[in-house]
């Protein structure tokens, strides 16, 4: 039985939409959204409108599995691949998203020039491509936890992209939720995107 606290939000994208998109395209959109979030992070001051005014410095771990981003000498996010868990995690410091970004044609990034994604469609279409490959995608952002799923929309009788939204707990039980322990430092103002099912050989080809 579904959790009564879970809200299912239909995004009205059929499972076959953009059928030519695969793993690479889905990951490309995920990385682009993470990159755009780094530019507008409130974790670094002053905030900027033009990306050209905001130089990002990236550092990579020796094993090539973790990448950290800084702006004005302050950490604004990081991403890390865990081969033992087949999970790829992205964190944006000081970035929170509202449900409006789930609408086609809406994007908070439209207020900022020079960001890669202008309209926000990539979040939805990229997620769809990843789910078709059998991966699991969750986002912890703002006051909610979003899980992207493929499910039948009873209004249309078609398999579509949906988001199952639940209230974000004040303190995440990472083990219970099946989330990587590296998220133990996640703050309430941060956004985390967790992609599960990415095999080491697929990571090596990226």
PDB file of N, CA, C and O in Angstrom, residues 107-167:
ATOM      1  N   UNK A 107      11.597  27.295 -15.333  1.00  0.00           N
ATOM      2  CA  UNK A 107      12.915  27.098 -14.750  1.00  0.00           C
ATOM      3  C   UNK A 107      13.325  28.328 -13.981  1.00  0.00           C
ATOM      4  O   UNK A 107      13.224  29.444 -14.479  1.00  0.00           O
ATOM      5  N   UNK A 108      13.783  28.136 -12.736  1.00  0.00           N
ATOM      6  CA  UNK A 108      14.351  29.252 -11.979  1.00  0.00           C
ATOM      7  C   UNK A 108      15.592  29.774 -12.675  1.00  0.00           C
ATOM      8  O   UNK A 108      15.973  30.927 -12.527  1.00  0.00           O
ATOM      9  N   UNK A 109      16.226  28.895 -13.473  1.00  0.00           N
ATOM     10  CA  UNK A 109      17.461  29.289 -14.142  1.00  0.00           C
ATOM     11  C   UNK A 109      17.214  30.324 -15.225  1.00  0.00           C
ATOM     12  O   UNK A 109      18.147  30.968 -15.690  1.00  0.00           O
ATOM     13  N   UNK A 110      15.959  30.490 -15.650  1.00  0.00           N
ATOM     14  CA  UNK A 110      15.666  31.480 -16.680  1.00  0.00           C
ATOM     15  C   UNK A 110      15.981  32.891 -16.193  1.00  0.00           C
ATOM     16  O   UNK A 110      16.131  33.813 -16.985  1.00  0.00           O
ATOM     17  N   UNK A 111      16.095  33.064 -14.865  1.00  0.00           N
ATOM     18  CA  UNK A 111      16.423  34.370 -14.309  1.00  0.00           C
ATOM     19  C   UNK A 111      17.917  34.659 -14.406  1.00  0.00           C
ATOM     20  O   UNK A 111      18.355  35.768 -14.146  1.00  0.00           O
ATOM     21  N   UNK A 112      18.698  33.651 -14.749  1.00  0.00           N
ATOM     22  CA  UNK A 112      20.146  33.801 -14.765  1.00  0.00           C
ATOM     23  C   UNK A 112      20.666  33.597 -16.179  1.00  0.00           C
ATOM     24  O   UNK A 112      20.334  32.630 -16.839  1.00  0.00           O
ATOM     25  N   UNK A 113      21.501  34.506 -16.634  1.00  0.00           N
ATOM     26  CA  UNK A 113      22.074  34.418 -17.966  1.00  0.00           C
ATOM     27  C   UNK A 113      23.264  33.457 -17.956  1.00  0.00           C
ATOM     28  O   UNK A 113      23.909  33.250 -16.940  1.00  0.00           O
ATOM     29  N   UNK A 114      23.557  32.901 -19.117  1.00  0.00           N
ATOM     30  CA  UNK A 114      24.753  32.090 -19.341  1.00  0.00           C
ATOM     31  C   UNK A 114      24.700  30.697 -18.730  1.00  0.00           C
ATOM     32  O   UNK A 114      25.671  29.965 -18.816  1.00  0.00           O
ATOM     33  N   UNK A 115      23.613  30.320 -18.055  1.00  0.00           N
ATOM     34  CA  UNK A 115      23.559  28.955 -17.552  1.00  0.00           C
ATOM     35  C   UNK A 115      23.247  28.025 -18.712  1.00  0.00           C
ATOM     36  O   UNK A 115      22.664  28.417 -19.720  1.00  0.00           O
ATOM     37  N   UNK A 116      23.646  26.767 -18.585  1.00  0.00           N
ATOM     38  CA  UNK A 116      23.529  25.834 -19.705  1.00  0.00           C
ATOM     39  C   UNK A 116      22.072  25.537 -20.037  1.00  0.00           C
ATOM     40  O   UNK A 116      21.662  25.537 -21.188  1.00  0.00           O
ATOM     41  N   UNK A 117      21.269  25.236 -19.026  1.00  0.00           N
ATOM     42  CA  UNK A 117      19.870  24.893 -19.272  1.00  0.00           C
ATOM     43  C   UNK A 117      18.994  26.113 -19.087  1.00  0.00           C
ATOM     44  O   UNK A 117      18.979  26.702 -18.019  1.00  0.00           O
ATOM     45  N   UNK A 118      18.264  26.508 -20.114  1.00  0.00           N
ATOM     46  CA  UNK A 118      17.497  27.744 -20.037  1.00  0.00           C
ATOM     47  C   UNK A 118      16.054  27.540 -19.617  1.00  0.00           C
ATOM     48  O   UNK A 118      15.445  28.418 -19.040  1.00  0.00           O
ATOM     49  N   UNK A 119      15.474  26.392 -19.908  1.00  0.00           N
ATOM     50  CA  UNK A 119      14.042  26.243 -19.712  1.00  0.00           C
ATOM     51  C   UNK A 119      13.652  25.129 -18.746  1.00  0.00           C
ATOM     52  O   UNK A 119      12.506  25.044 -18.337  1.00  0.00           O
ATOM     53  N   UNK A 120      14.582  24.270 -18.391  1.00  0.00           N
ATOM     54  CA  UNK A 120      14.281  23.265 -17.390  1.00  0.00           C
ATOM     55  C   UNK A 120      13.740  21.952 -17.915  1.00  0.00           C
ATOM     56  O   UNK A 120      13.500  21.033 -17.143  1.00  0.00           O
ATOM     57  N   UNK A 121      13.513  21.822 -19.238  1.00  0.00           N
ATOM     58  CA  UNK A 121      13.001  20.564 -19.770  1.00  0.00           C
ATOM     59  C   UNK A 121      13.972  19.410 -19.526  1.00  0.00           C
ATOM     60  O   UNK A 121      13.573  18.263 -19.391  1.00  0.00           O
ATOM     61  N   UNK A 122      15.272  19.725 -19.480  1.00  0.00           N
ATOM     62  CA  UNK A 122      16.280  18.681 -19.339  1.00  0.00           C
ATOM     63  C   UNK A 122      16.106  17.844 -18.093  1.00  0.00           C
ATOM     64  O   UNK A 122      16.386  16.643 -18.098  1.00  0.00           O
ATOM     65  N   UNK A 123      15.642  18.448 -17.004  1.00  0.00           N
ATOM     66  CA  UNK A 123      15.430  17.710 -15.763  1.00  0.00           C
ATOM     67  C   UNK A 123      14.434  16.584 -15.975  1.00  0.00           C
ATOM     68  O   UNK A 123      14.646  15.452 -15.529  1.00  0.00           O
ATOM     69  N   UNK A 124      13.342  16.893 -16.671  1.00  0.00           N
ATOM     70  CA  UNK A 124      12.295  15.901 -16.869  1.00  0.00           C
ATOM     71  C   UNK A 124      12.663  14.866 -17.933  1.00  0.00           C
ATOM     72  O   UNK A 124      12.553  13.662 -17.711  1.00  0.00           O
ATOM     73  N   UNK A 125      13.121  15.340 -19.089  1.00  0.00           N
ATOM     74  CA  UNK A 125      13.421  14.417 -20.184  1.00  0.00           C
ATOM     75  C   UNK A 125      14.644  13.569 -19.849  1.00  0.00           C
ATOM     76  O   UNK A 125      14.694  12.375 -20.155  1.00  0.00           O
ATOM     77  N   UNK A 126      15.637  14.173 -19.188  1.00  0.00           N
ATOM     78  CA  UNK A 126      16.807  13.413 -18.776  1.00  0.00           C
ATOM     79  C   UNK A 126      16.444  12.332 -17.772  1.00  0.00           C
ATOM     80  O   UNK A 126      16.941  11.203 -17.843  1.00  0.00           O
ATOM     81  N   UNK A 127      15.560  12.667 -16.831  1.00  0.00           N
ATOM     82  CA  UNK A 127      15.110  11.680 -15.847  1.00  0.00           C
ATOM     83  C   UNK A 127      14.404  10.519 -16.528  1.00  0.00           C
ATOM     84  O   UNK A 127      14.611   9.349 -16.178  1.00  0.00           O
ATOM     85  N   UNK A 128      13.581  10.835 -17.507  1.00  0.00           N
ATOM     86  CA  UNK A 128      12.854   9.809 -18.249  1.00  0.00           C
ATOM     87  C   UNK A 128      13.824   8.850 -18.937  1.00  0.00           C
ATOM     88  O   UNK A 128      13.654   7.623 -18.891  1.00  0.00           O
ATOM     89  N   UNK A 129      14.866   9.397 -19.551  1.00  0.00           N
ATOM     90  CA  UNK A 129      15.853   8.563 -20.238  1.00  0.00           C
ATOM     91  C   UNK A 129      16.559   7.624 -19.264  1.00  0.00           C
ATOM     92  O   UNK A 129      16.807   6.451 -19.575  1.00  0.00           O
ATOM     93  N   UNK A 130      16.875   8.121 -18.071  1.00  0.00           N
ATOM     94  CA  UNK A 130      17.565   7.295 -17.073  1.00  0.00           C
ATOM     95  C   UNK A 130      16.661   6.185 -16.547  1.00  0.00           C
ATOM     96  O   UNK A 130      17.098   5.043 -16.363  1.00  0.00           O
ATOM     97  N   UNK A 131      15.396   6.507 -16.319  1.00  0.00           N
ATOM     98  CA  UNK A 131      14.462   5.490 -15.829  1.00  0.00           C
ATOM     99  C   UNK A 131      14.258   4.388 -16.859  1.00  0.00           C
ATOM    100  O   UNK A 131      14.122   3.208 -16.506  1.00  0.00           O
ATOM    101  N   UNK A 132      14.237   4.758 -18.127  1.00  0.00           N
ATOM    102  CA  UNK A 132      14.075   3.744 -19.174  1.00  0.00           C
ATOM    103  C   UNK A 132      15.237   2.762 -19.179  1.00  0.00           C
ATOM    104  O   UNK A 132      15.088   1.616 -19.608  1.00  0.00           O
ATOM    105  N   UNK A 133      16.399   3.202 -18.703  1.00  0.00           N
ATOM    106  CA  UNK A 133      17.568   2.327 -18.622  1.00  0.00           C
ATOM    107  C   UNK A 133      17.578   1.504 -17.337  1.00  0.00           C
ATOM    108  O   UNK A 133      18.521   0.768 -17.067  1.00  0.00           O
ATOM    109  N   UNK A 134      16.528   1.646 -16.525  1.00  0.00           N
ATOM    110  CA  UNK A 134      16.418   0.853 -15.313  1.00  0.00           C
ATOM    111  C   UNK A 134      17.084   1.461 -14.098  1.00  0.00           C
ATOM    112  O   UNK A 134      17.207   0.801 -13.061  1.00  0.00           O
ATOM    113  N   UNK A 135      17.512   2.732 -14.189  1.00  0.00           N
ATOM    114  CA  UNK A 135      18.141   3.388 -13.053  1.00  0.00           C
ATOM    115  C   UNK A 135      17.075   4.005 -12.147  1.00  0.00           C
ATOM    116  O   UNK A 135      15.936   4.232 -12.566  1.00  0.00           O
ATOM    117  N   UNK A 136      17.461   4.286 -10.914  1.00  0.00           N
ATOM    118  CA  UNK A 136      16.575   4.915  -9.937  1.00  0.00           C
ATOM    119  C   UNK A 136      17.086   6.314  -9.656  1.00  0.00           C
ATOM    120  O   UNK A 136      18.289   6.516  -9.479  1.00  0.00           O
ATOM    121  N   UNK A 137      16.175   7.287  -9.610  1.00  0.00           N
ATOM    122  CA  UNK A 137      16.569   8.679  -9.424  1.00  0.00           C
ATOM    123  C   UNK A 137      15.750   9.323  -8.319  1.00  0.00           C
ATOM    124  O   UNK A 137      14.522   9.281  -8.337  1.00  0.00           O
ATOM    125  N   UNK A 138      16.461   9.902  -7.348  1.00  0.00           N
ATOM    126  CA  UNK A 138      15.808  10.623  -6.261  1.00  0.00           C
ATOM    127  C   UNK A 138      16.465  11.983  -6.072  1.00  0.00           C
ATOM    128  O   UNK A 138      17.668  12.140  -6.282  1.00  0.00           O
ATOM    129  N   UNK A 139      15.658  12.953  -5.649  1.00  0.00           N
ATOM    130  CA  UNK A 139      16.167  14.278  -5.317  1.00  0.00           C
ATOM    131  C   UNK A 139      15.668  14.669  -3.934  1.00  0.00           C
ATOM    132  O   UNK A 139      14.490  14.485  -3.611  1.00  0.00           O
ATOM    133  N   UNK A 140      16.576  15.195  -3.138  1.00  0.00           N
ATOM    134  CA  UNK A 140      16.241  15.737  -1.822  1.00  0.00           C
ATOM    135  C   UNK A 140      16.426  17.233  -1.945  1.00  0.00           C
ATOM    136  O   UNK A 140      17.553  17.726  -2.091  1.00  0.00           O
ATOM    137  N   UNK A 141      15.342  17.978  -1.945  1.00  0.00           N
ATOM    138  CA  UNK A 141      15.445  19.404  -2.234  1.00  0.00           C
ATOM    139  C   UNK A 141      14.329  20.175  -1.554  1.00  0.00           C
ATOM    140  O   UNK A 141      13.201  19.681  -1.429  1.00  0.00           O
ATOM    141  N   UNK A 142      14.640  21.379  -1.108  1.00  0.00           N
ATOM    142  CA  UNK A 142      13.629  22.181  -0.438  1.00  0.00           C
ATOM    143  C   UNK A 142      13.038  21.430   0.737  1.00  0.00           C
ATOM    144  O   UNK A 142      13.754  20.875   1.566  1.00  0.00           O
ATOM    145  N   UNK A 143      11.718  21.371   0.789  1.00  0.00           N
ATOM    146  CA  UNK A 143      11.030  20.709   1.900  1.00  0.00           C
ATOM    147  C   UNK A 143      10.593  19.297   1.551  1.00  0.00           C
ATOM    148  O   UNK A 143       9.840  18.681   2.308  1.00  0.00           O
ATOM    149  N   UNK A 144      11.064  18.768   0.404  1.00  0.00           N
ATOM    150  CA  UNK A 144      10.551  17.478  -0.054  1.00  0.00           C
ATOM    151  C   UNK A 144      11.645  16.528  -0.528  1.00  0.00           C
ATOM    152  O   UNK A 144      12.777  16.933  -0.803  1.00  0.00           O
ATOM    153  N   UNK A 145      11.257  15.265  -0.646  1.00  0.00           N
ATOM    154  CA  UNK A 145      12.058  14.236  -1.310  1.00  0.00           C
ATOM    155  C   UNK A 145      11.258  13.785  -2.521  1.00  0.00           C
ATOM    156  O   UNK A 145      10.080  13.439  -2.402  1.00  0.00           O
ATOM    157  N   UNK A 146      11.895  13.813  -3.692  1.00  0.00           N
ATOM    158  CA  UNK A 146      11.231  13.416  -4.933  1.00  0.00           C
ATOM    159  C   UNK A 146      11.840  12.126  -5.451  1.00  0.00           C
ATOM    160  O   UNK A 146      13.054  12.007  -5.565  1.00  0.00           O
ATOM    161  N   UNK A 147      10.990  11.176  -5.792  1.00  0.00           N
ATOM    162  CA  UNK A 147      11.452   9.979  -6.496  1.00  0.00           C
ATOM    163  C   UNK A 147      10.775   9.948  -7.858  1.00  0.00           C
ATOM    164  O   UNK A 147       9.540   9.991  -7.953  1.00  0.00           O
ATOM    165  N   UNK A 148      11.579   9.895  -8.905  1.00  0.00           N
ATOM    166  CA  UNK A 148      11.061   9.859 -10.268  1.00  0.00           C
ATOM    167  C   UNK A 148      10.747   8.411 -10.632  1.00  0.00           C
ATOM    168  O   UNK A 148      11.586   7.518 -10.456  1.00  0.00           O
ATOM    169  N   UNK A 149       9.538   8.174 -11.128  1.00  0.00           N
ATOM    170  CA  UNK A 149       9.100   6.813 -11.443  1.00  0.00           C
ATOM    171  C   UNK A 149       8.313   6.815 -12.752  1.00  0.00           C
ATOM    172  O   UNK A 149       7.820   7.855 -13.200  1.00  0.00           O
ATOM    173  N   UNK A 150       8.198   5.636 -13.341  1.00  0.00           N
ATOM    174  CA  UNK A 150       7.300   5.430 -14.474  1.00  0.00           C
ATOM    175  C   UNK A 150       6.075   4.696 -13.945  1.00  0.00           C
ATOM    176  O   UNK A 150       6.194   3.634 -13.332  1.00  0.00           O
ATOM    177  N   UNK A 151       4.905   5.273 -14.153  1.00  0.00           N
ATOM    178  CA  UNK A 151       3.670   4.679 -13.645  1.00  0.00           C
ATOM    179  C   UNK A 151       2.519   5.038 -14.575  1.00  0.00           C
ATOM    180  O   UNK A 151       2.598   6.005 -15.340  1.00  0.00           O
ATOM    181  N   UNK A 152       1.454   4.250 -14.493  1.00  0.00           N
ATOM    182  CA  UNK A 152       0.283   4.504 -15.331  1.00  0.00           C
ATOM    183  C   UNK A 152      -0.529   5.650 -14.736  1.00  0.00           C
ATOM    184  O   UNK A 152      -0.898   5.622 -13.555  1.00  0.00           O
ATOM    185  N   UNK A 153      -0.777   6.663 -15.543  1.00  0.00           N
ATOM    186  CA  UNK A 153      -1.631   7.777 -15.134  1.00  0.00           C
ATOM    187  C   UNK A 153      -3.076   7.365 -15.399  1.00  0.00           C
ATOM    188  O   UNK A 153      -3.469   7.159 -16.554  1.00  0.00           O
ATOM    189  N   UNK A 154      -3.897   7.221 -14.346  1.00  0.00           N
ATOM    190  CA  UNK A 154      -5.276   6.755 -14.540  1.00  0.00           C
ATOM    191  C   UNK A 154      -6.119   7.688 -15.398  1.00  0.00           C
ATOM    192  O   UNK A 154      -7.117   7.264 -15.981  1.00  0.00           O
ATOM    193  N   UNK A 155      -5.724   8.952 -15.489  1.00  0.00           N
ATOM    194  CA  UNK A 155      -6.493   9.900 -16.302  1.00  0.00           C
ATOM    195  C   UNK A 155      -6.356   9.614 -17.792  1.00  0.00           C
ATOM    196  O   UNK A 155      -7.233   9.956 -18.586  1.00  0.00           O
ATOM    197  N   UNK A 156      -5.219   8.996 -18.169  1.00  0.00           N
ATOM    198  CA  UNK A 156      -4.959   8.742 -19.581  1.00  0.00           C
ATOM    199  C   UNK A 156      -4.788   7.259 -19.903  1.00  0.00           C
ATOM    200  O   UNK A 156      -4.824   6.866 -21.066  1.00  0.00           O
ATOM    201  N   UNK A 157      -4.572   6.445 -18.869  1.00  0.00           N
ATOM    202  CA  UNK A 157      -4.333   5.028 -19.107  1.00  0.00           C
ATOM    203  C   UNK A 157      -3.013   4.765 -19.797  1.00  0.00           C
ATOM    204  O   UNK A 157      -2.856   3.756 -20.492  1.00  0.00           O
ATOM    205  N   UNK A 158      -2.046   5.672 -19.620  1.00  0.00           N
ATOM    206  CA  UNK A 158      -0.745   5.555 -20.270  1.00  0.00           C
ATOM    207  C   UNK A 158       0.368   5.574 -19.231  1.00  0.00           C
ATOM    208  O   UNK A 158       0.240   6.188 -18.168  1.00  0.00           O
ATOM    209  N   UNK A 159       1.475   4.890 -19.573  1.00  0.00           N
ATOM    210  CA  UNK A 159       2.661   4.903 -18.726  1.00  0.00           C
ATOM    211  C   UNK A 159       3.368   6.240 -18.913  1.00  0.00           C
ATOM    212  O   UNK A 159       3.755   6.596 -20.034  1.00  0.00           O
ATOM    213  N   UNK A 160       3.513   6.995 -17.830  1.00  0.00           N
ATOM    214  CA  UNK A 160       4.089   8.336 -17.913  1.00  0.00           C
ATOM    215  C   UNK A 160       5.135   8.529 -16.811  1.00  0.00           C
ATOM    216  O   UNK A 160       5.244   7.733 -15.877  1.00  0.00           O
ATOM    217  N   UNK A 161       5.870   9.620 -16.944  1.00  0.00           N
ATOM    218  CA  UNK A 161       6.822  10.012 -15.910  1.00  0.00           C
ATOM    219  C   UNK A 161       6.064  10.663 -14.762  1.00  0.00           C
ATOM    220  O   UNK A 161       5.248  11.559 -14.972  1.00  0.00           O
ATOM    221  N   UNK A 162       6.329  10.191 -13.549  1.00  0.00           N
ATOM    222  CA  UNK A 162       5.706  10.762 -12.357  1.00  0.00           C
ATOM    223  C   UNK A 162       6.771  11.039 -11.308  1.00  0.00           C
ATOM    224  O   UNK A 162       7.865  10.465 -11.341  1.00  0.00           O
ATOM    225  N   UNK A 163       6.426  11.919 -10.384  1.00  0.00           N
ATOM    226  CA  UNK A 163       7.258  12.163  -9.213  1.00  0.00           C
ATOM    227  C   UNK A 163       6.445  11.816  -7.978  1.00  0.00           C
ATOM    228  O   UNK A 163       5.314  12.284  -7.821  1.00  0.00           O
ATOM    229  N   UNK A 164       7.015  10.973  -7.132  1.00  0.00           N
ATOM    230  CA  UNK A 164       6.398  10.666  -5.845  1.00  0.00           C
ATOM    231  C   UNK A 164       7.059  11.568  -4.811  1.00  0.00           C
ATOM    232  O   UNK A 164       8.249  11.424  -4.515  1.00  0.00           O
ATOM    233  N   UNK A 165       6.296  12.521  -4.305  1.00  0.00           N
ATOM    234  CA  UNK A 165       6.831  13.531  -3.392  1.00  0.00           C
ATOM    235  C   UNK A 165       6.433  13.229  -1.955  1.00  0.00           C
ATOM    236  O   UNK A 165       5.263  12.967  -1.663  1.00  0.00           O
ATOM    237  N   UNK A 166       7.416  13.249  -1.067  1.00  0.00           N
ATOM    238  CA  UNK A 166       7.171  13.078   0.358  1.00  0.00           C
ATOM    239  C   UNK A 166       7.837  14.223   1.112  1.00  0.00           C
ATOM    240  O   UNK A 166       8.735  14.892   0.587  1.00  0.00           O
ATOM    241  N   UNK A 167       7.387  14.447   2.327  1.00  0.00           N
ATOM    242  CA  UNK A 167       7.962  15.509   3.140  1.00  0.00           C
ATOM    243  C   UNK A 167       9.391  15.156   3.529  1.00  0.00           C
ATOM    244  O   UNK A 167       9.682  14.027   3.920  1.00  0.00           O
TER     245      UNK A 167
END
